[in-house]
Amino acid sequence: MTSEQQDPISSSPSPDATQPHPSPRPVQSNSAQSMGARLWRSQRENLQILVVALGLALFIRFFIAEPRFIPSDSMFPTLEVGDRLVVEKVAYHFRSPRPGEIVVFDPPQQLLKQGYTVDQAFIKRIVARSGQLIQIQNGRVYVDEQPLEEPYIAEPPEYSFPPVIVPEGTFFVMGDNRNNSNDSHVWGFLPEENIIGRAIFRFWPIDRLGAIAQINPDTTPQTVSHISLSQATRSAGNAAVQPSTLQAD
């Protein structure tokens, strides 16, 4: 008998030879599944972070603050075309707007009738609140018979406005660019519920980055002696519909 015939591998298979060896494929499949599970967990975490961030951004925008872009020069020189502002919405949940503050608001009915749409927000400065007497004459703005000191305006107003007591729940607002502003002297009083918030910070351009000063005019309400409430109310109705060529936003 030769050595080849005595070779157990060649002469007869071993018992192990009849058992198939485990295929490596299940191992590869398990590895792929494990990798897929890890990838899904990672993506799920990213998705959760994205959803939370989006929800937080929407919450901040609708309830706390939002950015705004200045499209016109009606608030020049305080604000210029292209300025980007932060408008905060929290303060007015705890108090009413005050004269001197710069507010962003949805257009009231008077502006909608002029052709503006509900998504075209305006920005103006509050000059007088409800119950105060507003009048414009000889290039000066008077509140409760007292002339306002207005170092922030572009130039004195070249128009007049009759003595009017601001109705309850409304404000008289004006642009700092007095002669190029479509404001309360054109379309009347701003309802408080239309106010979105107040402009507090300019974040663009960088060279003028900073807080926006809120002017607090020293106008103490006084008893109006030369005009009755009924006369002022009649004047208010007429003033809201006075024609004007100043149609700047």
Phi, psi and omega in degrees: 000133181280168179292330180292324179291334181276352182290115184298332181292320183273334184277319181202139180289148178282161178304327180293334184292337180278349180262122180294141178285145179303135179283140179288350185298316178302325178296317179295321179296316178299320179296318179295319179296320179296318179295319178296321179296318179296318179297318180295319178298318180295314180292326178295320177296318178297320179295318178297318178297318180297317180295317179296316180296319179295316178298320179294319179297317179294320179298314180297317183295317185277334188239341187243302182200159177208153177278150177221151182246136180269114184264350184220174182257025182292341178253013177294141009268358181298314179233142182242161178302131181097348177298144176241129189238159168258126179250114181269147187241005188274316190305320186283358170282343184245345178205167179276155174300153184240150174304141181098340180278146178265120186241149173254136185212154172286145182296132176287177184303324181300322180283326176298325178290337176281353179110357176286157180255164186294339182266007178263092181285149178248160175224126181214172176257135176288127180255322181214148179254176182301139180091347180268152179266123181247139178207145178232123178201148177053037177075014180232150175256128181246133174237121185052045176070006180252128178291138178278140170271116188232075180289350185270353185276159180288319180195159180297149179293137180260033180216170178238160179217130186291159178299125183219135172273125182294125182296160179301137176077014181226171179224156172257118184241149181217153172277148179293335173273077194309320186267008178218053184216128176271092189227202188297335179290345179261310190245359175105208191265150181264119175294140182300326183291347178277348184285128179274315182176189181241144178283124184237340187210136174257120180253359175205138003284161186298323184290349175237024179296138177154175180291148177265120183295134177259112183283133177243089184297140180275081181234099179276125180303137180234164175285123182281119186259332188265359182213135182275161180299320181294321178295318180294322179294320177296320178297322180299319179296322179287322185294327184293340184244013179293132179290151179205146177269358180276095185250014179292146180295000000 
